[in-house]
XYZ file of C-alpha atoms in Angstrom:
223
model
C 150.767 86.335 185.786
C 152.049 87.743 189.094
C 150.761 90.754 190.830
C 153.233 92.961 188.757
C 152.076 92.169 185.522
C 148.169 91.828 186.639
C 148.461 95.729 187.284
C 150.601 96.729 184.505
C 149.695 94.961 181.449
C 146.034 97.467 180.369
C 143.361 95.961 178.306
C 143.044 97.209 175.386
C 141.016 96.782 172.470
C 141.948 94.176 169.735
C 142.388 96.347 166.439
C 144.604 98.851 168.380
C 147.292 96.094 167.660
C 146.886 96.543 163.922
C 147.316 99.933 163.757
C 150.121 99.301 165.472
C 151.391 97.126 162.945
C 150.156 99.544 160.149
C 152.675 101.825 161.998
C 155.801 99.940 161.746
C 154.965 99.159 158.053
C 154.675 102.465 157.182
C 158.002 103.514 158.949
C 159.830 100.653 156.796
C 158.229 102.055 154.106
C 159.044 105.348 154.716
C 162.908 104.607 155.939
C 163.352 103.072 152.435
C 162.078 106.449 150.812
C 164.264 108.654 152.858
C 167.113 106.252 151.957
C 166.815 106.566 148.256
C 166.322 110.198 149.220
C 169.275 110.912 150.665
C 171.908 108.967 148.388
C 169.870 110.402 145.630
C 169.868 114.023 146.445
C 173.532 115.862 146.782
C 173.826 117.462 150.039
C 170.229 116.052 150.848
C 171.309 115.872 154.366
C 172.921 118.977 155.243
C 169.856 120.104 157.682
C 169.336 116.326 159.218
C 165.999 116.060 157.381
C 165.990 112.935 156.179
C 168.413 111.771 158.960
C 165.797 112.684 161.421
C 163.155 110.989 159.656
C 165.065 107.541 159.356
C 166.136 108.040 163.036
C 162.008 108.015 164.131
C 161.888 105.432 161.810
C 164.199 103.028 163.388
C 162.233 104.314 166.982
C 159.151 102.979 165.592
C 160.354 99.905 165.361
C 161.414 99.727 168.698
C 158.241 100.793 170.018
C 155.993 99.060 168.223
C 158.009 95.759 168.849
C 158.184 96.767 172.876
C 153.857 97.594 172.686
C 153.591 94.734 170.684
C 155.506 91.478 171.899
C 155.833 92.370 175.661
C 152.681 92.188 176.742
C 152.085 88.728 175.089
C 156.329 87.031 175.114
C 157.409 89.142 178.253
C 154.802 90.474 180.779
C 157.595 91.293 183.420
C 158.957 93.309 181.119
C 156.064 95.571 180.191
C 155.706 99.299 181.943
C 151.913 101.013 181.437
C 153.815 104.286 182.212
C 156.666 103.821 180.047
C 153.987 102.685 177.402
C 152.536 105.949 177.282
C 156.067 108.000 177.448
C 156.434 105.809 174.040
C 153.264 106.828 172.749
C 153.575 110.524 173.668
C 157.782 110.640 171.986
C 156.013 108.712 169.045
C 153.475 111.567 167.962
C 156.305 114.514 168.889
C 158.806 112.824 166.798
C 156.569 111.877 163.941
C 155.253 115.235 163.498
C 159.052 117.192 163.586
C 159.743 114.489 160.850
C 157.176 114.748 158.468
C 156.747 118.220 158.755
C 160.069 119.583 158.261
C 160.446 116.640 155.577
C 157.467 118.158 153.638
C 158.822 121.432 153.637
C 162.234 120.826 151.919
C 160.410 118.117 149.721
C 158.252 120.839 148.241
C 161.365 123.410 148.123
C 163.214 120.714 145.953
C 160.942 119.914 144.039
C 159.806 123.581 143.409
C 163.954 124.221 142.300
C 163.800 120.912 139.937
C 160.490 121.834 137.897
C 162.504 125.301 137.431
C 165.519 123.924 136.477
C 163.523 121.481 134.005
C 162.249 124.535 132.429
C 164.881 126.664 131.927
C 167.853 126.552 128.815
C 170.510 124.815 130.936
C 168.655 121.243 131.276
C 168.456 122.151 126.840
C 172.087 122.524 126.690
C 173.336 119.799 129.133
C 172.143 116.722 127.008
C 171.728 113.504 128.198
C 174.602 113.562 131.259
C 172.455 115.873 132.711
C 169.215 114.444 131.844
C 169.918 111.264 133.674
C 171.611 113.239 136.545
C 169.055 115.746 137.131
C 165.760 112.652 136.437
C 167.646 110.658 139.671
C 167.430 114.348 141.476
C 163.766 114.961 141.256
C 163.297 111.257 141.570
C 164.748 111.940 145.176
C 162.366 114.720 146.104
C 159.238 113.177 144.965
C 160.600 110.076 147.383
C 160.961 112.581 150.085
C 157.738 113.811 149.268
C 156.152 110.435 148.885
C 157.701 109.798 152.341
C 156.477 112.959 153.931
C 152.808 112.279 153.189
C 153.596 108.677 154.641
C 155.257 110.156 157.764
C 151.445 112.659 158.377
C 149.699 109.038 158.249
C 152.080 107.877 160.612
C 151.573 110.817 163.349
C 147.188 110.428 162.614
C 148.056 106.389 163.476
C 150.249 107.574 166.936
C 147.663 110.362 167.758
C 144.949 107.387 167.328
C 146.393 105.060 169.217
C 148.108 107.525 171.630
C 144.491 108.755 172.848
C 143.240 105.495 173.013
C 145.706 104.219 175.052
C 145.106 106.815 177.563
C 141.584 106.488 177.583
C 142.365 102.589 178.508
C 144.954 103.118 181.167
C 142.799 105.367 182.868
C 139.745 102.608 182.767
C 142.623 100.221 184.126
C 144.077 102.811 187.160
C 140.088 103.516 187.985
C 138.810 99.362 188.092
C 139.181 98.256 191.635
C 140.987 95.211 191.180
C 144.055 97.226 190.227
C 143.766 99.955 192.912
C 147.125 99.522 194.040
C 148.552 100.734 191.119
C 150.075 103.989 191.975
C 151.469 106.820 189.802
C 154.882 105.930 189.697
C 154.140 102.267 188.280
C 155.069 100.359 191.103
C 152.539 97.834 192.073
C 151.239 97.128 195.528
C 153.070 94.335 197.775
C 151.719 92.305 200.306
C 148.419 93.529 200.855
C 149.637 97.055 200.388
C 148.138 100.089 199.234
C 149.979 102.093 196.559
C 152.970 100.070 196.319
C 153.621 100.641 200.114
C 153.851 97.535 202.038
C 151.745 96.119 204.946
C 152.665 96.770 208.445
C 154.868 93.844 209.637
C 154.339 92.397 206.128
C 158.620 92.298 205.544
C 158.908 91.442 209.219
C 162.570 90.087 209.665
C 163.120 86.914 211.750
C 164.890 87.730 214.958
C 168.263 86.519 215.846
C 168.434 83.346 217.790
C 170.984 84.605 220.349
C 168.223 87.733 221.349
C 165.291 87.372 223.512
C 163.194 89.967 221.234
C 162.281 89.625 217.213
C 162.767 93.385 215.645
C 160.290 93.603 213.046
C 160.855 95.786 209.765
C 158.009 98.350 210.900
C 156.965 96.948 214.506
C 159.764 97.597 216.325
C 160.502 95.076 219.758
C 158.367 92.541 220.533
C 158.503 89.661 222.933
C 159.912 86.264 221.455
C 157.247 83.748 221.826
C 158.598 80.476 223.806
């Protein structure tokens, strides 16, 4: 690896990966929930619930395929900062989702066991019967899915504080104290991503008697 990735890519401790992976299973799990949900329920989508939730679905993927596979297929690729912006999105989004998921999931279902106990499920035969079993079939998906999606947030706050407790172990070691806050690494001897004096020196021009360095300034052409 080149200086770039030396700084960038953190150590970090081998079953973090798995939960990593238990987090992208449990968003295709989930995104297959809200799916049946939503072509299930009529009007299931009018608030963006389940929209929402197959939207940080789909970002979980991404994320967990970027955390994943770049530090290991694509090094140059790979951004500690950007690593924990991913992290941090990951546990905001996950909690909106399942928690606004959970709350129409019990409202539906609430409306359902109601309308399974009252005369006009008695009187609406078997058209309705089937109708109505595929509508609470949808809620107790989007139910299923919201108890999914609170596993998914505990799995982001895990690895989310983990990774922070990491990256700060890798800013504080001393073979990466050139690593400055804005992620770019130290060049050239540099501290803090700022280069050495006369480090990007530029070759004079043949016709001149004087080199003019990057930082220097004049100096006499050696002979």
């Amino acid at each position: 690896m080149g200086a770039y990735t030396d700084q960038h890519v953190v150590e970090q401790p081998p079953w973090l990966k798995f939960i990593r992976i238990a987090q992208v299973s449990l968003a295709l799990l989930i995104l297959a929930l809200a799916a049946f949900a939503l072509s299930a329920i009529p009007y299931g989508n009018t608030f963006g619930t389940f929209g929402f939730n197959i939207f940080t679905c789909i970002f979980t993927f991404v994320v967990g395929s970027y955390l994943l596979l770049t530090p290991i297929k694509a090094p140059h690729l790979y951004n500690c900062w950007a690593a924990l912006v991913l992290e941090i999105f990951g546990v905001i989004f996950w909690l909106s989702a399942f928690a606004t998921l959970a709350s129409w999931a019990s409202l539906g279902l609430l409306t359902i066991d109601n309308i399974f106990d009252s005369d006009y499920f008695e009187e609406q035969k078997k058209e309705a019967e089937e109708r109505y079993a595929r509508y609470q079939a949808g809620w107790r998906c989007a139910g299923a899915a919201a108890g999914l999606g609170g596993i998914v947030w505990i799995l982001f706050m895990i690895t989310l504080i983990t990774y922070s407790i990491f990256l700060h172990r890798h800013r504080k070691n001393p073979e990466n104290n050139g690593l400055p806050d804005n992620g770019t690494p130290a060049r050239d001897g540099g501290e803090a991503g700022i280069p050495r004096p006369g480090a990007a020196e530029i070759k004079g021009h043949e016709m001149g008697s004087v080199h003019v360095g990057a930082v220097g300034g004049e100096y006499p052409r050696p002979r």
